[in-house]
Amino acid sequence: MPLYSITVNGKLKNVEVSSDTPLLWVLRDHLELVGTKFGCGIAQCGACTVHLEGNAVRSCSLTMDAVDGKSITTIEGLSENGTHPVQEAWKELDVPQCGYCQAGQIMTASAFLDKNPKPSESEIKAAMHGNICRCAAYTRIFKAVELAATKIS
Amino acid sequence: MSTPSITFSRRSFIRTSSLASGGLLIGFNLFTACKPKVTPPVDISQLNFNDFNAFIKIADNGAVTIFAPNPEIGQGVKTSMPMLIAEELDVAWDNVYVQQGDLDTNNYTRQLAGGSQSIRFGWEPLRQTGATARQMLVNAAAIKWGVDPSECTTSEGVITNASGDTLGYGDVVKEAALLEVPENVTLKASKDFKIIGSDAKNVDLEKIITGKPLFGLDYKVDGMVYAAVLRPPAFGKVLESYDATEAKAMPGVIDVIKIGEKAKELTKEENSNWTVAMSTSDKVVVIAKTTWEALKAKEAIKANWVTETPLESTQDQDQKLLALLDGNKFNTLRKDGDIKKAFAQAEMVLERTYESPFLPHNCMEPMNFFANITDEKIHLVGPVQTPEFAANAVAGMLGRDVNEVHLEMTRMGGGFGRRLYGDFVYEVAEIANVIRKPVKVIFSREDDMTAGTYRPAIKYRIKAAVKDGQVTAYHLKEAAANGNMYGLIPNFFPAGAVENYQVDVANYNSSITTGAWRAPYTNFLAFAEQSFFDELAETMKVDRIQLRLDLLQKVKGTTDKRIEYSPERMENIIKVAVEKSGWGKKESGIYQGFAAYYCHNTHVAEVADVIIENGMPVVKKVTCVVDCGIVVNPLGAKNQIEGGIIDGIGHAMYGDLVFEDGAPQSQNYNNYRLIRMMEVPEIETHLIQNELSPTGLGEPTLPPAGAAVANALKAATGNRFTQQPFSKFPEMMQTKSAPKTIIG
C-alpha cells in the first residue's frame, strides 16, 4: 500500500493506506481525529467538512491520492481552545442540538468568512446551504455566522 | 404556587459515602428506594455503574457533579434534567459539572428518550432529590453551629445562619454523609427559582464545537475492529447464499461471517411486538481493521436473495390504504352520539382524504454500536434511545444474565425515534458473540436509509356535517401500515367539541419495518385535521379562527375525563398567536396560514407567512406560540421549538420514500431531499408564562407546521394540498389563478 504524507493541523503525518481511501477515514480511524464526522459519504451533507489549503472541502470524497503532500485543518486544529470567532459565536448563541453536524458547519462557515468577511444575508445562506442539520438548528447557525462576521471584521 | 411537602417512605432514598479523594457522594434513587444491598463506592474511580450509579458528587471545594440519567438525542435533557436537581440543591449552575449516567435499572427508572416525556416525569422526583441533599447539608451545618436547621438559609452552595456565619457545602459534606436522611423536604416555590427558567447552554457545547469524541461513532478501544453488514436489498427478501471470496482477499479484511440465527430467536419472543422491528433474514458481515475497508469489502460480496414475503411497492400501499378507507373493517377508538344520523340530517357535508408517504429518520449520525463480549461480561456502548430494552434483549438472545450487561450511552447524533429500535445493538451483539473481539457495527448512509424502521404511509379521511351553522358531526378514519394511532390521540381536539364524533382505524400488515418517527401519528394527523378545519371554515363561510374558538367553547367545563387537551390553554395560544402574528392585518402580498394543535401534553399554535418570489410561494416566517407550562430552560426550549417547526416544514415539503418491489428508491442525500438553509423561514417564538408543571418540547411544534404552511399556500395559490410531500405537485405551486380572498 502506498505511503502518504499530509500536514494535519500543522503536524506532518505519514499513513500507509490504499490509494482510494477517503481523507475522512484516515482522519477518523488512523489519526484519531474524530471531530470530523461521517454523514453521507458522497459529499452531500457537509458533516465531514475540513479545510484543504484553506478551502472548505468534503473529506469523505477526497481520496488520499488527491491530498498527498497537502495541508489540512480539522475542527480540532481550527483554534487552540475553541476560540476561533466562529466557535465563539457558536458558543454565544448556543447553536447545537444533537451537535453531530456542527463541526462541519463550523468548518464551512470559517472558510467562507475567511474569504468573505462581510457577507450579505443571502451569501451566508448560499454558503451554508450545503451543510445539512437534521435537528434543523438552521436559524441559530445563520445567526452565528452573522455574529462571527462581526467578530472577524 | 404552593410549596408541597414531600414525604419519602423509605430512609434509603439517599445513601451517602465519603470519597477517598475527598468530598461526598450522595447516591439517590429517583423514583423508588435504592435496593438495600447496594453499597455506595468509596472511590469514584472504582465506581461500578452496575451496582450504584445514581448520584450527586460534592467535592471538598464545593464543586458539584450531577449525573444525567436520560439518553441525549439533541432534545436537551442532559442539560435540563440536571438543572432541576441543581435548583433544589441550591448551587450555582456554573459550578455544576454534568456527566451522562450509564444504564442502571437498579437505580433509575425510565431511562428512555421518547414521547417528549423526560421533563414531565422528571419534574417532581429530580427536584426532590436535590432538595433532600440540600437539607442534609443544612442539617450538618446546623449541628456544627449548634443552631436549629430552620434558622439556616442556602444560596449558591453556601449555608448561612442567623448570625451571618457561613459554611460552604464542601465544608460540611463529610458530616452530612453520616446523618440520617430527612424524610420530609420542602420544595421551592416557583417564584424562588434561580436556575429553572433561566437560560442554560448545552452542557456539551464546548466539546461539540471543538470536535471532542462524544458520539457512538467516535467511541474506540484498543484492538477494536469494524463490522459492515450486508442486509437484504428489499423488504421481503432473505439471504439464500453468498460468496465472499473476493471480499476476504481485500486489504484490511479480517473475516466474513454470517449472522441472523440469534436475532431470529429474538423476533419470536413476545416481550414486545413493536420494539423488535427488524428483518428475519440472515446477514453477511465483513470484519475489517478500519471503517473504510469494511464498507468497501461489503460491496464485493456476492449474495443471492430469495423472496420470502410479497415485495411491496408504493402503488400497492396506496391502493391498500385507500381500500381500507373505503371498506368497513374498522376498529372504533371513540364514538360519541350518532354520526350516521347527523350526516343524514346535515345541510352540508365536507369530506376530504389526506395522504402521506413513508419517511426515513435520517439521523445525521448513522446507526452504529459497540460490543465486547467475554464469558464474564457483555459491554455495550453507543447511541440508543431504549437502553434498558436493548440490554434485556441482548441478554435474552444470547442466553445470558442481564446483570452481565454493562451498557454505556453516548451522546446521539439525532434520534427522531429511529434509535428506539435496537436492531443495530442486536447485530453487533451477535457479531461480538461470534468473534469475541471488541467490535463496532457501522451503517453507511445507504444502509441507514434502506434498513430503516420508517414512519409508515398513513391516509386519513375526515368528514364533517354542518347544520344551522354548527358542526354537528366529525368522523375521522385512519388507514395505516402495521399499526394505528394509539392511547389518547382519539381524545385530542375536536373530541368533546362535536356532539356526534367518531374515530375509526384500520391497518394492514406490511413487510416493511415501521415504527415511531418524531411525534408518532400526530406528525401527519395534525396536518390532516388542521387543513380540514381551514377548508371547513371556508366552506361554512365563517372566520377560521372563530370556528376553532367556538368549538373550544363547547369543551369548557367538560366532565369527560378522557379529553386530553385543555380548551382554556388552547384558546389562549390561539388568541396570542392571532395577536403576535398580526393575523389578518398583514400588508397585501403576505399570505397567512393558521394551525393550532395539542400533542405530547403541550399546546402549540403556528402562523405561517408565505410570500410570492419569482412567481413561486416561499415560506418567509413562522410565528409560534407554545404553552408547555414552566419553561425549564428557555434557551434550549427555543432551539427545540425552531428545530421542530423547520423539521415539520421540511418533511411536509420534501420528505418522500418511495418503494418499488420492496426496495427503497432513495438511498442517500443525492436522491432524498432534506430541508436546507436557503429554505428556512424566520421563526418568532412566544412562550406562555404560567406556573403549571412543565411538559416536553422535543416533538409538539412539528405536527402543526405542515398544516400552517399548507393553509398559507392555499391562501397564496388558491390550491389546497392534501398530500405530502408538497414538492410532488409543482403545478400546485404556480400562482396563475388569482389568490382567493381570505375569510377572517
PDB file of C-alpha atoms in Angstrom, chain A residues 1 18 20-22 25 28-30 32 34-35 37-40 42 44-45 47 75-76 81-82 87 90-92 94-100 102 106 125-126 128-132 134-142, chain B residues 73-74 201-202 205-206 208-211 213 215 217-218 220 226 290-292 296 361-362 364-366 411-414 416 443-445 517 635 638-640 642-643 646-647 651 668-670 675-681:
ATOM      1  CA  MET A   1       0.000   0.000   0.000  1.00  0.00           C
ATOM      2  CA  SER A  18      -4.908   2.112  -0.204  1.00  0.00           C
ATOM      3  CA  ASP A  20      -8.735   5.272  -2.790  1.00  0.00           C
ATOM      4  CA  THR A  21      -9.113   5.719   0.979  1.00  0.00           C
ATOM      5  CA  PRO A  22     -11.039   8.915   1.665  1.00  0.00           C
ATOM      6  CA  TRP A  25     -11.439   7.767   7.285  1.00  0.00           C
ATOM      7  CA  ARG A  28     -11.006   9.275  11.964  1.00  0.00           C
ATOM      8  CA  ASP A  29      -9.560   5.750  12.005  1.00  0.00           C
ATOM      9  CA  HIS A  30      -5.818   6.321  11.535  1.00  0.00           C
ATOM     10  CA  GLU A  32      -7.774   9.514  15.851  1.00  0.00           C
ATOM     11  CA  VAL A  34     -12.929  12.029  15.254  1.00  0.00           C
ATOM     12  CA  GLY A  35     -14.228  15.604  15.296  1.00  0.00           C
ATOM     13  CA  LYS A  37     -17.936  13.436  11.052  1.00  0.00           C
ATOM     14  CA  PHE A  38     -19.262  10.831   8.652  1.00  0.00           C
ATOM     15  CA  GLY A  39     -22.723  11.697   7.353  1.00  0.00           C
ATOM     16  CA  CYS A  40     -23.300  10.511   3.796  1.00  0.00           C
ATOM     17  CA  ILE A  42     -20.937  11.290  -1.133  1.00  0.00           C
ATOM     18  CA  GLN A  44     -23.961  15.820   0.031  1.00  0.00           C
ATOM     19  CA  CYS A  45     -24.323  16.686   3.717  1.00  0.00           C
ATOM     20  CA  ALA A  47     -20.661  16.782   8.102  1.00  0.00           C
ATOM     21  CA  ILE A  75     -12.111  21.133  13.749  1.00  0.00           C
ATOM     22  CA  GLU A  76      -9.511  20.055  16.328  1.00  0.00           C
ATOM     23  CA  ASN A  81      -9.062  26.268  22.726  1.00  0.00           C
ATOM     24  CA  GLY A  82     -12.227  26.721  20.727  1.00  0.00           C
ATOM     25  CA  GLN A  87     -16.574  28.885  17.557  1.00  0.00           C
ATOM     26  CA  TRP A  90     -21.462  29.187  18.178  1.00  0.00           C
ATOM     27  CA  LYS A  91     -20.968  29.228  21.957  1.00  0.00           C
ATOM     28  CA  GLU A  92     -22.558  32.612  22.447  1.00  0.00           C
ATOM     29  CA  ASP A  94     -25.840  28.001  21.978  1.00  0.00           C
ATOM     30  CA  VAL A  95     -26.282  26.687  18.442  1.00  0.00           C
ATOM     31  CA  PRO A  96     -26.145  22.862  18.686  1.00  0.00           C
ATOM     32  CA  GLN A  97     -28.978  20.479  19.381  1.00  0.00           C
ATOM     33  CA  CYS A  98     -27.617  16.961  18.848  1.00  0.00           C
ATOM     34  CA  GLY A  99     -24.347  18.571  17.754  1.00  0.00           C
ATOM     35  CA  TYR A 100     -23.287  15.950  15.231  1.00  0.00           C
ATOM     36  CA  GLN A 102     -21.731  21.213  13.929  1.00  0.00           C
ATOM     37  CA  ILE A 106     -18.189  25.499  11.676  1.00  0.00           C
ATOM     38  CA  LYS A 125     -27.463  31.253   3.265  1.00  0.00           C
ATOM     39  CA  ALA A 126     -25.912  30.147  -0.007  1.00  0.00           C
ATOM     40  CA  MET A 128     -24.244  27.215   4.366  1.00  0.00           C
ATOM     41  CA  HIS A 129     -26.768  25.535   2.049  1.00  0.00           C
ATOM     42  CA  GLY A 130     -24.538  22.503   1.505  1.00  0.00           C
ATOM     43  CA  ASN A 131     -24.490  21.550   5.190  1.00  0.00           C
ATOM     44  CA  ILE A 132     -27.468  19.572   6.463  1.00  0.00           C
ATOM     45  CA  ARG A 134     -31.151  17.226  10.693  1.00  0.00           C
ATOM     46  CA  CYS A 135     -32.197  18.845  14.006  1.00  0.00           C
ATOM     47  CA  ALA A 136     -32.796  21.945  11.871  1.00  0.00           C
ATOM     48  CA  ALA A 137     -30.907  24.354  14.131  1.00  0.00           C
ATOM     49  CA  TYR A 138     -30.625  26.464  10.972  1.00  0.00           C
ATOM     50  CA  THR A 139     -31.877  29.731  12.436  1.00  0.00           C
ATOM     51  CA  ARG A 140     -29.109  29.723  15.040  1.00  0.00           C
ATOM     52  CA  ILE A 141     -26.479  28.552  12.556  1.00  0.00           C
ATOM     53  CA  PHE A 142     -27.397  31.517  10.348  1.00  0.00           C
TER      54      PHE A 142
ATOM     55  CA  ILE B  73     -30.511  12.830  21.370  1.00  0.00           C
ATOM     56  CA  GLY B  74     -30.362  16.558  20.876  1.00  0.00           C
ATOM     57  CA  LYS B 201     -26.330  26.463  27.421  1.00  0.00           C
ATOM     58  CA  ASN B 202     -25.936  22.896  26.182  1.00  0.00           C
ATOM     59  CA  LEU B 205     -21.303  22.845  23.941  1.00  0.00           C
ATOM     60  CA  GLU B 206     -17.544  23.276  24.361  1.00  0.00           C
ATOM     61  CA  ILE B 208     -19.154  19.826  20.376  1.00  0.00           C
ATOM     62  CA  ILE B 209     -17.589  22.934  18.871  1.00  0.00           C
ATOM     63  CA  THR B 210     -14.030  21.674  19.368  1.00  0.00           C
ATOM     64  CA  GLY B 211     -14.677  18.198  17.948  1.00  0.00           C
ATOM     65  CA  PRO B 213     -15.195  12.417  20.968  1.00  0.00           C
ATOM     66  CA  PHE B 215     -20.853  10.219  19.840  1.00  0.00           C
ATOM     67  CA  LEU B 217     -19.247   6.687  16.092  1.00  0.00           C
ATOM     68  CA  ASP B 218     -16.361   8.345  17.972  1.00  0.00           C
ATOM     69  CA  LYS B 220     -12.935   3.439  20.263  1.00  0.00           C
ATOM     70  CA  TYR B 226     -15.171  -2.630  12.428  1.00  0.00           C
ATOM     71  CA  THR B 290     -10.913   0.104   9.521  1.00  0.00           C
ATOM     72  CA  THR B 291     -14.315   1.521   8.650  1.00  0.00           C
ATOM     73  CA  TRP B 292     -13.440   2.181   5.011  1.00  0.00           C
ATOM     74  CA  LYS B 296     -15.640  -1.301   0.727  1.00  0.00           C
ATOM     75  CA  HIS B 361     -35.462   9.151  10.108  1.00  0.00           C
ATOM     76  CA  ASN B 362     -32.112  10.154   8.654  1.00  0.00           C
ATOM     77  CA  MET B 364     -27.081  12.646  10.943  1.00  0.00           C
ATOM     78  CA  GLU B 365     -25.051  10.088  12.876  1.00  0.00           C
ATOM     79  CA  PRO B 366     -25.736   6.815  11.050  1.00  0.00           C
ATOM     80  CA  ARG B 411     -24.427  11.352  23.003  1.00  0.00           C
ATOM     81  CA  MET B 412     -26.599  10.679  19.968  1.00  0.00           C
ATOM     82  CA  GLY B 413     -26.337  12.365  16.600  1.00  0.00           C
ATOM     83  CA  GLY B 414     -30.108  12.625  16.426  1.00  0.00           C
ATOM     84  CA  PHE B 416     -36.207  11.107  15.972  1.00  0.00           C
ATOM     85  CA  PHE B 443     -24.045   1.741   8.906  1.00  0.00           C
ATOM     86  CA  SER B 444     -23.230   3.632   5.742  1.00  0.00           C
ATOM     87  CA  ARG B 445     -25.816   6.307   4.878  1.00  0.00           C
ATOM     88  CA  TRP B 517     -40.954   8.847  13.969  1.00  0.00           C
ATOM     89  CA  LEU B 635     -32.628  28.923  25.583  1.00  0.00           C
ATOM     90  CA  LYS B 638     -36.464  27.862  21.736  1.00  0.00           C
ATOM     91  CA  ASN B 639     -33.923  25.703  19.929  1.00  0.00           C
ATOM     92  CA  GLN B 640     -36.295  22.712  20.139  1.00  0.00           C
ATOM     93  CA  GLU B 642     -37.433  26.238  15.999  1.00  0.00           C
ATOM     94  CA  GLY B 643     -35.995  22.854  15.028  1.00  0.00           C
ATOM     95  CA  ILE B 646     -38.362  23.605  10.393  1.00  0.00           C
ATOM     96  CA  ASP B 647     -38.282  19.805  10.528  1.00  0.00           C
ATOM     97  CA  HIS B 651     -40.756  16.862   5.654  1.00  0.00           C
ATOM     98  CA  ASN B 668     -28.649   8.840   0.137  1.00  0.00           C
ATOM     99  CA  TYR B 669     -28.973  12.633   0.093  1.00  0.00           C
ATOM    100  CA  ASN B 670     -28.407  12.813  -3.648  1.00  0.00           C
ATOM    101  CA  ILE B 675     -34.644  20.974   4.183  1.00  0.00           C
ATOM    102  CA  ARG B 676     -31.560  23.196   3.935  1.00  0.00           C
ATOM    103  CA  MET B 677     -30.519  26.698   4.884  1.00  0.00           C
ATOM    104  CA  MET B 678     -31.982  28.605   1.917  1.00  0.00           C
ATOM    105  CA  GLU B 679     -35.456  27.122   2.518  1.00  0.00           C
ATOM    106  CA  VAL B 680     -35.599  28.046   6.198  1.00  0.00           C
ATOM    107  CA  PRO B 681     -38.035  30.761   7.320  1.00  0.00           C
TER     108      PRO B 681
END
